[in-house]
C-alpha cells in the first residue's frame, strides 16, 4: 500500500502515530510525507520495514530511533538525523546538520552532501557514509560501527575513540586524542567496498581512503598513569 | 515578513523580542531610537526634545518607542539633553538608517504592537529571547546597538562577561545592564573604536569571548554571522539571486519567496561571514 501524509493538515503526532502503528502502516508499505517545512521529529520511532519519502528540508531528530524503515529525506536534515537508529536505512539527499547518526546502534545512514559538526558522535554500531565533508569532533567517543567520509574531516576527528573504524578520502584537519592513522589491510578494503556499494558509490576506489582508529592508550588503565588519579 | 519569520520560532524564546529595521535614511540626519514607559511618555519626551533644540523634529511614535530624526549638527546637543532631562529614556539605537524596536512580552504581540509588518527596508534583524544570563527586561532584549547603524543579536551565553564588562567599563565603554550579550556588543564597539573593522572585531571576539554564541550583526549595508568554534548554537542560511536570509532553524525560512529553490546551508564554526547589499 502507498499513502501520503500532508503535514499541512496532519500534526507531527498524527504522522508518527500512523507510521508507528503496524495496523495503519504494515510492513512493506510506502509513505510520502509532504509539506515538511522544517518540522522536528519527522518519521521517528518506526519499528518495521517501511519506505518513507520525506519531501523537503527537515528540522531536528528526523528518523530518530529508526528500527528497520528505509527513510529518505529529499533535502537537508536538521540536527540529530537518525539519532539512536538501530536498524534500517536513512538517506539524506542534501546536507545534514550537527550530530548526524548520534549514538546509532545499527543500520546505515547515507548523506549525499556534507555533515556538520559531531557527525557520528558516540556511535555504537551504526554505519555512516558521508559523500561530502564532516565537521569538527566527528566520531567523538565512537564505540563501534564505521564512518566513511568521501570529502574532508574537520578538527579532532575521532577524539577519545573506542573501536569504531573511520575511513576518510580527503584531508583531515586534525585527529583527536587517541585517534591515529592505521594501515588499510585487505579486510578493511573489503568492508569499505561493501559500505560504498551499500551507499550507491561505484566510482571511488577503496585505496583512495585512509583508515583511522583508536591507539587504545586512553581507555585502558595504565599503571604508569596511576599517579595522575 | 520578518515578523512571520520570528513567529515560527516563538517557542525558542518566548519572553521578549526585538527588531532592527534598516529603512530610508538621509545623509545629514541621524535617527535616534528612544524607548520609554509608554506611547504618551516617549511622545512627550520627543516633543520636549524638539522644544529644547528649538526646531521642528520629525518623529514617529510606535508603542513604547519614538524614532526621532535629528540633524547631524544637533546630535551632540540632543544626546546631552536626553541624558540631563530624560534619563529614564533609553537610546536603544542610532544611525542613518537603522531603527531598533524592543520590548518584553510574547514576540508575536510585540511585533504587532510596533507594527513591524508595515515597515519596509533593505534588511532587518529579529530576535526572540529566552533569558538565561540576566533578567527579563526591555534592557535585556536584543538587538543591542554596537555603534551607528550597527546592532547585534546573540544566541548562547558568555561565561567571561563579568570580567569583560569590568575591563570594557575601564576602557570607557558604556554598559548599562548585567546582560552578557550587551557585553559582546560593547566589546565590538570597543574593538572598532580601536580602529578594527567589524569583521576584524568579530575575528578578535573568537579569542576574547569565552562561551557559546551565534551572533548576527547588522550594519548599514548588510549583515554578518559568526558562530563560536564549537558551534553549540544552531544557524541556517538561505541564499537566492535576490536575498540572503539567516535563521536559527529552517522553520523560520519556509515562507520566504522562492525558498524551495534557494541554496540552504549551515555556516561553519569560527568563520566570519558578511553579506553586503549591491549598490
Coordinates of C-alpha atoms in Angstrom, one line a residue:
Chain A
X1 CA 0.0 0.0 0.0
X2 CA 1.0 3.6 -0.6
X3 CA -0.1 6.6 1.4
X4 CA 0.6 10.4 1.6
X5 CA 0.7 12.2 4.8
X6 CA 0.5 16.0 4.4
X7 CA 1.8 18.0 7.3
X8 CA -0.2 20.9 6.3
X9 CA -3.2 19.2 7.8
X10 CA -1.7 16.4 9.9
X11 CA 0.2 17.1 13.1
X12 CA 3.6 15.5 13.8
X13 CA 2.0 13.3 16.4
X14 CA -0.6 12.1 13.7
X15 CA 2.2 11.4 11.3
X16 CA 4.3 9.4 13.8
X17 CA 1.4 7.6 15.3
X18 CA 0.3 6.4 11.9
X19 CA 3.8 5.3 10.9
X20 CA 4.5 3.6 14.2
X21 CA 1.2 1.6 14.1
X22 CA 1.5 -1.7 12.3
X23 CA -2.2 -1.7 11.6
X24 CA -2.1 1.6 9.7
X25 CA 1.4 1.2 8.3
X26 CA 2.1 -2.5 7.7
X27 CA 5.4 -3.9 6.7
X28 CA 6.4 -3.0 3.1
X29 CA 4.0 0.0 2.9
X30 CA 5.3 3.1 1.2
X31 CA 4.6 6.6 2.5
X32 CA 5.2 10.1 1.2
X33 CA 5.4 13.0 3.7
X34 CA 4.5 16.4 2.2
X35 CA 4.8 20.0 3.4
X36 CA 7.6 19.2 5.9
X37 CA 8.6 22.8 6.3
X38 CA 11.5 22.2 8.7
X39 CA 9.3 20.3 11.3
X40 CA 11.2 18.5 14.1
X41 CA 10.8 14.7 14.8
X42 CA 9.6 13.7 11.4
X43 CA 9.2 9.8 11.0
X44 CA 10.6 8.8 14.3
X45 CA 10.4 5.5 16.2
X46 CA 9.3 3.3 13.3
X47 CA 10.0 -0.4 14.2
X48 CA 9.4 -2.2 11.0
X49 CA 10.5 -2.2 7.3
X50 CA 8.5 0.6 5.7
X51 CA 9.6 3.0 3.0
X52 CA 9.2 6.7 3.9
X53 CA 9.9 9.5 1.5
X54 CA 10.2 12.9 3.2
X55 CA 9.7 15.7 0.7
X56 CA 11.8 18.7 1.7
X57 CA 14.1 20.1 4.4
X58 CA 13.5 18.8 7.9
X59 CA 14.1 20.0 11.5
X60 CA 15.7 18.2 14.4
X61 CA 15.8 14.5 15.1
X62 CA 14.4 13.3 11.7
X63 CA 14.1 9.5 11.5
X64 CA 15.3 9.2 15.1
X65 CA 15.2 5.7 16.8
X66 CA 14.6 4.1 13.4
X67 CA 14.4 0.3 13.7
X68 CA 14.0 -1.1 10.2
X69 CA 12.5 1.5 8.0
X70 CA 14.1 2.9 4.8
X71 CA 13.7 6.7 5.2
X72 CA 14.8 9.2 2.5
X73 CA 14.9 12.9 3.2
X74 CA 14.8 14.8 -0.1
X75 CA 16.6 17.9 1.1
X76 CA 18.6 18.9 4.1
X77 CA 18.1 17.3 7.5
X78 CA 18.4 19.3 10.8
X79 CA 20.4 18.3 13.9
X80 CA 20.5 14.7 15.1
X81 CA 19.2 12.9 12.0
X82 CA 18.9 9.2 12.5
X83 CA 19.9 9.5 16.2
X84 CA 20.0 6.2 18.0
X85 CA 19.0 4.3 14.8
X86 CA 19.3 0.5 15.4
X87 CA 18.3 -0.9 12.0
X88 CA 17.2 0.2 8.6
X89 CA 18.5 2.9 6.3
X90 CA 18.3 6.7 6.4
X91 CA 19.3 8.6 3.2
X92 CA 19.7 12.4 3.2
X93 CA 20.0 13.8 -0.4
X94 CA 21.2 17.2 0.8
X95 CA 23.3 18.2 3.9
X96 CA 22.9 17.1 7.4
X97 CA 23.3 19.4 10.4
X98 CA 25.1 18.6 13.6
X99 CA 25.3 15.2 15.4
X100 CA 24.1 13.1 12.4
X101 CA 23.7 9.5 13.4
X102 CA 24.4 10.3 17.1
X103 CA 24.6 7.2 19.3
X104 CA 23.4 5.0 16.5
X105 CA 23.4 1.3 17.2
X106 CA 22.9 -0.1 13.8
X107 CA 21.6 0.5 10.3
X108 CA 23.1 2.7 7.5
X109 CA 23.0 6.5 7.3
X110 CA 23.9 7.9 3.9
X111 CA 24.4 11.7 3.5
X112 CA 24.9 12.8 -0.1
X113 CA 26.1 16.3 0.9
X114 CA 28.1 17.5 3.9
X115 CA 27.5 16.7 7.5
X116 CA 28.2 19.4 10.1
X117 CA 30.0 19.1 13.5
X118 CA 29.9 15.9 15.6
X119 CA 28.8 13.5 12.9
X120 CA 28.6 10.0 14.4
X121 CA 29.2 11.2 18.0
X122 CA 29.1 8.3 20.4
X123 CA 28.2 5.9 17.5
X124 CA 27.7 2.3 18.8
X125 CA 27.4 0.2 15.7
X126 CA 25.8 2.4 13.1
X127 CA 27.4 2.7 9.6
X128 CA 27.6 6.2 8.2
X129 CA 28.6 7.2 4.7
X130 CA 29.0 10.9 4.0
X131 CA 29.7 11.8 0.4
X132 CA 30.9 15.4 1.3
X133 CA 32.7 16.7 4.3
X134 CA 32.2 16.2 8.0
X135 CA 32.6 18.9 10.7
X136 CA 34.8 19.0 13.8
X137 CA 34.7 16.4 16.5
X138 CA 33.1 13.8 14.2
X139 CA 33.1 10.2 15.7
X140 CA 33.7 11.7 19.1
X141 CA 33.9 8.8 21.6
X142 CA 32.8 6.4 18.8
X143 CA 32.5 2.9 20.2
X144 CA 31.7 0.6 17.2
X145 CA 30.5 1.0 13.7
X146 CA 32.1 2.5 10.6
X147 CA 32.2 6.1 9.4
X148 CA 33.2 6.7 5.8
X149 CA 33.8 10.2 4.5
X150 CA 34.4 10.9 0.9
X151 CA 35.4 14.5 1.4
X152 CA 37.4 16.1 4.2
X153 CA 37.1 15.8 8.0
X154 CA 37.2 18.8 10.4
X155 CA 39.2 19.2 13.6
X156 CA 39.7 16.5 16.2
X157 CA 38.4 13.6 14.2
X158 CA 37.7 10.5 16.4
X159 CA 38.6 12.2 19.7
X160 CA 38.6 9.6 22.6
X161 CA 37.6 6.9 20.1
X162 CA 37.0 3.3 21.1
X163 CA 36.7 0.6 18.5
X164 CA 34.8 2.4 15.6
X165 CA 36.7 2.4 12.3
X166 CA 36.9 5.6 10.3
X167 CA 37.7 5.9 6.6
X168 CA 38.4 9.3 5.1
X169 CA 39.3 10.1 1.5
X170 CA 40.1 13.8 1.8
X171 CA 42.1 15.8 4.2
X172 CA 41.8 15.5 8.0
X173 CA 42.3 18.9 9.7
X174 CA 43.4 17.2 12.9
X175 CA 43.0 13.9 14.8
X176 CA 41.5 14.0 18.3
X177 CA 43.0 12.4 21.4
X178 CA 44.0 8.8 21.0
X179 CA 42.9 8.6 17.3
X180 CA 45.7 7.5 14.9
X181 CA 46.0 6.5 11.3
X182 CA 46.2 2.8 10.8
X183 CA 47.1 0.6 7.8
X184 CA 44.4 -0.2 5.3
X185 CA 44.5 -4.0 5.0
X186 CA 42.5 -6.3 2.8
X187 CA 39.8 -6.9 5.4
X188 CA 39.3 -3.2 5.6
X189 CA 39.3 -2.8 1.8
X190 CA 36.6 -5.4 1.7
X191 CA 34.5 -3.8 4.4
X192 CA 34.9 -0.4 2.8
X193 CA 33.9 -1.7 -0.6
X194 CA 30.7 -3.1 0.9
X195 CA 29.9 0.2 2.6
X196 CA 30.5 2.2 -0.6
X197 CA 28.3 -0.2 -2.6
X198 CA 25.5 0.0 0.0
X199 CA 25.6 3.8 -0.3
X200 CA 25.5 3.6 -4.1
X201 CA 29.1 4.8 -4.6
X202 CA 30.6 3.0 -7.5
X203 CA 33.3 5.2 -8.9
X204 CA 35.6 5.6 -6.0
X205 CA 38.5 3.1 -5.4
X206 CA 38.9 1.9 -1.8
X207 CA 42.6 2.7 -2.0
X208 CA 41.8 6.4 -2.1
X209 CA 40.9 6.2 1.6
X210 CA 42.9 6.3 4.8
X211 CA 41.9 4.4 7.9
X212 CA 41.8 5.9 11.4
X213 CA 41.1 4.3 14.7
X214 CA 42.0 4.1 18.3
X215 CA 45.6 3.9 19.6
X216 CA 44.0 2.2 22.7
X217 CA 46.1 4.3 25.0
X218 CA 43.3 6.2 26.6
X219 CA 40.7 3.7 27.5
X220 CA 42.9 1.1 29.0
X221 CA 44.1 1.6 32.6
X222 CA 47.9 2.0 32.6
X223 CA 49.7 1.6 35.9
X224 CA 52.2 4.3 34.7
X225 CA 49.4 6.8 34.9
X226 CA 48.2 5.8 38.4
X227 CA 49.8 8.9 39.9
X228 CA 47.6 11.1 37.9
X229 CA 44.4 9.9 39.8
Chain B
X1 CA 8.0 39.0 6.7
X2 CA 10.5 39.4 9.5
X3 CA 7.6 39.2 12.0
X4 CA 6.5 36.0 10.3
X5 CA 10.0 34.5 10.4
X6 CA 10.2 35.3 14.0
X7 CA 6.8 34.0 14.9
X8 CA 7.6 30.4 13.9
X9 CA 10.4 30.4 16.5
X10 CA 8.4 31.8 19.4
X11 CA 8.9 28.5 21.2
X12 CA 12.7 29.1 21.2
X13 CA 12.4 32.4 23.1
X14 CA 9.0 33.5 24.4
X15 CA 9.9 36.3 26.8
X16 CA 10.9 39.3 24.8
X17 CA 11.5 40.4 21.2
X18 CA 13.4 43.0 19.3
X19 CA 13.9 44.2 15.7
X20 CA 16.4 46.3 13.8
X21 CA 15.0 47.7 10.6
X22 CA 17.2 49.3 8.0
X23 CA 14.9 51.8 6.2
X24 CA 15.3 55.1 4.4
X25 CA 17.9 57.5 5.6
X26 CA 19.2 61.0 4.8
X27 CA 22.9 61.7 4.8
X28 CA 22.7 64.8 7.1
X29 CA 20.2 63.3 9.6
X30 CA 20.6 60.7 12.4
X31 CA 17.7 58.6 13.7
X32 CA 17.6 58.0 17.5
X33 CA 15.6 55.0 18.7
X34 CA 14.1 56.1 22.0
X35 CA 12.5 53.7 24.4
X36 CA 10.2 54.9 27.2
X37 CA 7.5 53.7 29.5
X38 CA 4.5 54.2 27.2
X39 CA 3.4 55.8 23.9
X40 CA 2.4 59.0 25.7
X41 CA 5.7 59.1 27.6
X42 CA 8.0 58.8 24.6
X43 CA 5.8 61.2 22.6
X44 CA 6.0 63.8 25.3
X45 CA 9.8 63.5 25.6
X46 CA 10.2 63.8 21.8
X47 CA 8.1 66.9 22.0
X48 CA 10.3 68.4 24.8
X49 CA 13.4 67.5 22.9
X50 CA 12.1 69.4 19.8
X51 CA 11.5 72.4 22.1
X52 CA 14.9 72.2 23.6
X53 CA 16.5 72.1 20.1
X54 CA 14.3 75.0 19.0
X55 CA 13.1 73.3 15.8
X56 CA 10.5 71.1 14.4
X57 CA 11.5 67.4 14.7
X58 CA 10.5 64.6 12.5
X59 CA 9.4 61.8 14.9
X60 CA 7.3 58.7 14.7
X61 CA 5.9 57.1 17.9
X62 CA 5.2 53.3 17.9
X63 CA 4.1 51.6 21.1
X64 CA 6.7 52.4 23.7
X65 CA 9.2 53.9 21.3
X66 CA 9.9 57.0 19.2
X67 CA 12.2 57.3 16.3
X68 CA 13.4 60.8 16.3
X69 CA 15.4 62.3 13.3
X70 CA 17.8 65.0 14.3
X71 CA 20.3 66.9 12.2
X72 CA 23.8 65.6 12.4
X73 CA 24.8 69.1 13.7
X74 CA 22.2 68.8 16.6
X75 CA 23.1 65.3 17.6
X76 CA 25.5 66.2 20.4
X77 CA 23.0 68.6 21.9
X78 CA 20.1 66.2 21.6
X79 CA 22.0 63.4 23.4
X80 CA 23.2 65.7 26.1
X81 CA 19.7 67.0 26.6
X82 CA 18.3 63.4 26.9
X83 CA 20.9 62.4 29.5
X84 CA 20.2 65.5 31.5
X85 CA 16.4 65.9 31.2
X86 CA 15.1 62.5 30.4
X87 CA 17.4 59.9 32.0
X88 CA 14.7 57.3 32.1
X89 CA 14.7 57.2 28.3
X90 CA 16.9 54.6 26.8
X91 CA 18.6 55.4 23.5
X92 CA 18.5 51.8 22.1
X93 CA 20.0 52.6 18.7
X94 CA 21.2 55.4 16.5
X95 CA 22.1 55.6 12.9
X96 CA 21.4 57.0 9.5
X97 CA 19.1 54.1 8.5
X98 CA 18.8 51.8 11.5
X99 CA 15.7 51.8 13.8
X100 CA 15.6 49.4 16.8
X101 CA 12.4 48.3 18.5
X102 CA 12.3 46.0 21.5
X103 CA 10.0 45.1 24.3
X104 CA 9.2 42.3 26.8
X105 CA 6.3 40.0 26.0
X106 CA 5.2 37.4 23.5
X107 CA 7.2 38.0 20.3
X108 CA 4.1 38.0 18.1
X109 CA 2.4 40.5 20.3
X110 CA 5.5 42.7 20.4
X111 CA 5.8 42.7 16.6
X112 CA 2.2 43.6 16.3
X113 CA 2.4 46.4 18.8
X114 CA 5.3 48.0 16.9
X115 CA 3.6 47.4 13.6
X116 CA 6.7 45.6 12.2
X117 CA 4.8 44.1 9.3
X118 CA 4.1 47.5 7.9
X119 CA 7.7 48.6 7.9
X120 CA 10.0 48.5 4.9
X121 CA 13.7 48.4 4.4
X122 CA 16.6 46.8 2.7
X123 CA 17.3 44.4 5.6
X124 CA 16.4 43.7 9.1
X125 CA 17.1 41.5 12.2
X126 CA 14.6 40.0 14.5
X127 CA 15.3 38.2 17.8
X128 CA 13.2 36.3 20.3
X129 CA 14.7 35.9 23.8
X130 CA 14.7 33.2 26.4
X131 CA 16.6 34.9 29.2
X132 CA 19.4 32.9 30.8
X133 CA 22.1 35.3 32.0
X134 CA 20.0 38.4 33.1
X135 CA 16.5 39.5 34.0
X136 CA 13.6 39.7 31.5
X137 CA 13.6 43.4 30.9
X138 CA 13.5 45.6 27.8
X139 CA 17.1 46.5 28.5
X140 CA 18.0 42.8 28.3
X141 CA 16.1 42.3 25.0
X142 CA 18.1 42.2 21.7
X143 CA 19.2 43.7 19.4
X144 CA 22.0 45.6 21.1
X145 CA 23.4 48.6 19.4
X146 CA 27.1 48.3 18.9
X147 CA 27.6 51.7 17.1
X148 CA 26.0 53.8 14.5
X149 CA 23.8 51.7 12.2
X150 CA 25.2 48.6 13.9
X151 CA 23.4 46.0 16.0
X152 CA 24.0 42.6 17.4
X153 CA 21.7 39.7 18.4
X154 CA 23.0 36.7 20.2
X155 CA 22.0 33.1 20.9
X156 CA 24.1 31.5 23.6
X157 CA 25.7 32.5 26.8
X158 CA 29.1 34.1 27.6
X159 CA 31.0 32.9 30.6
X160 CA 33.5 35.7 30.9
X161 CA 31.1 38.6 30.6
X162 CA 31.6 39.8 34.2
X163 CA 35.4 40.3 33.9
X164 CA 35.0 41.6 30.3
X165 CA 32.4 44.1 31.5
X166 CA 34.8 45.5 34.1
X167 CA 37.5 45.8 31.5
X168 CA 35.3 47.5 29.0
X169 CA 34.0 49.9 31.6
X170 CA 37.6 50.8 32.5
X171 CA 38.1 51.4 28.8
X172 CA 35.2 53.9 28.8
X173 CA 32.6 51.7 27.1
X174 CA 29.1 52.3 28.5
X175 CA 27.4 49.1 29.6
X176 CA 24.1 49.5 31.4
X177 CA 22.9 46.0 32.2
X178 CA 24.1 42.7 33.7
X179 CA 23.3 41.1 30.3
X180 CA 26.1 39.0 28.6
X181 CA 25.0 39.9 25.1
X182 CA 25.3 43.6 25.8
X183 CA 28.9 42.9 26.8
X184 CA 29.5 41.3 23.4
X185 CA 28.0 44.4 21.7
X186 CA 30.2 46.6 23.9
X187 CA 33.2 44.5 23.0
X188 CA 32.7 45.0 19.3
X189 CA 32.2 48.7 19.8
X190 CA 35.5 48.9 21.7
X191 CA 37.4 47.0 19.1
X192 CA 36.1 49.2 16.3
X193 CA 36.9 52.3 18.4
X194 CA 40.5 50.9 18.4
X195 CA 40.4 51.0 14.6
X196 CA 39.4 47.5 13.7
X197 CA 36.8 46.8 11.1
X198 CA 33.6 45.0 12.1
X199 CA 34.9 41.8 10.5
X200 CA 38.2 42.3 12.4
X201 CA 36.4 42.9 15.7
X202 CA 34.4 39.7 15.2
X203 CA 37.5 37.8 14.4
X204 CA 39.1 39.1 17.7
X205 CA 35.9 38.1 19.5
X206 CA 36.7 34.4 18.7
X207 CA 39.8 34.8 21.1
X208 CA 38.4 37.1 23.7
X209 CA 34.8 35.9 24.2
X210 CA 34.5 32.7 26.2
X211 CA 31.3 30.8 25.8
X212 CA 28.6 29.8 23.4
X213 CA 27.4 32.1 20.7
X214 CA 25.9 32.5 17.3
X215 CA 25.9 36.2 16.5
X216 CA 24.1 38.1 13.8
X217 CA 25.4 41.6 13.3
X218 CA 23.5 44.2 11.3
X219 CA 25.3 47.0 9.5
X220 CA 24.1 49.9 7.3
X221 CA 24.8 47.9 4.2
X222 CA 24.3 44.3 5.2
X223 CA 24.8 41.8 7.9
X224 CA 27.3 39.3 9.3
X225 CA 27.2 35.9 11.0
X226 CA 29.7 34.4 13.5
X227 CA 29.4 31.1 15.4
X228 CA 31.7 30.0 18.2
X229 CA 34.4 27.4 17.4
X230 CA 32.4 24.6 18.9
X231 CA 29.2 25.6 17.1
X232 CA 27.0 25.0 20.1
X233 CA 24.1 27.1 18.7
X234 CA 22.3 26.4 15.5
X235 CA 22.3 28.5 12.4
X236 CA 21.0 28.1 8.9
X237 CA 21.3 30.3 5.8
X238 CA 19.2 30.6 2.6
X239 CA 20.5 32.3 -0.5
X240 CA 18.8 33.1 -3.8
X241 CA 19.6 35.6 -6.6
X242 CA 17.6 38.3 -4.7
X243 CA 18.2 37.7 -1.0
X244 CA 20.2 36.2 1.8
X245 CA 18.4 35.0 4.9
X246 CA 19.5 33.7 8.3
X247 CA 17.5 31.7 10.8
X248 CA 18.2 29.7 13.9
X249 CA 16.2 27.0 12.3
X250 CA 15.0 26.3 8.8
X251 CA 11.4 26.5 10.1
X252 CA 11.7 30.3 10.1
X253 CA 12.7 30.5 6.5
X254 CA 10.0 28.4 4.9
X255 CA 7.7 31.2 4.0
X256 CA 10.4 33.2 2.1
X257 CA 9.7 33.6 -1.6
X258 CA 11.5 31.0 -3.7
X259 CA 12.7 29.1 -0.7
X260 CA 12.2 25.7 -2.5
X261 CA 14.9 26.7 -4.9
X262 CA 17.2 28.5 -2.5
X263 CA 20.6 27.3 -1.5
X264 CA 20.1 26.3 2.1
X265 CA 23.3 25.7 4.1
X266 CA 24.8 25.8 7.6
X267 CA 27.5 28.4 8.3
X268 CA 30.8 26.9 9.6
X269 CA 32.1 27.5 13.1
X270 CA 34.6 30.2 13.9
X271 CA 34.2 31.7 10.4
X272 CA 33.2 35.4 9.9
X273 CA 30.6 35.7 7.1
X274 CA 29.4 39.0 5.6
X275 CA 26.8 40.0 3.1
X276 CA 26.8 43.5 1.6
X277 CA 24.0 44.9 -0.4
X278 CA 24.9 45.6 -4.0
X279 CA 24.6 49.3 -4.9

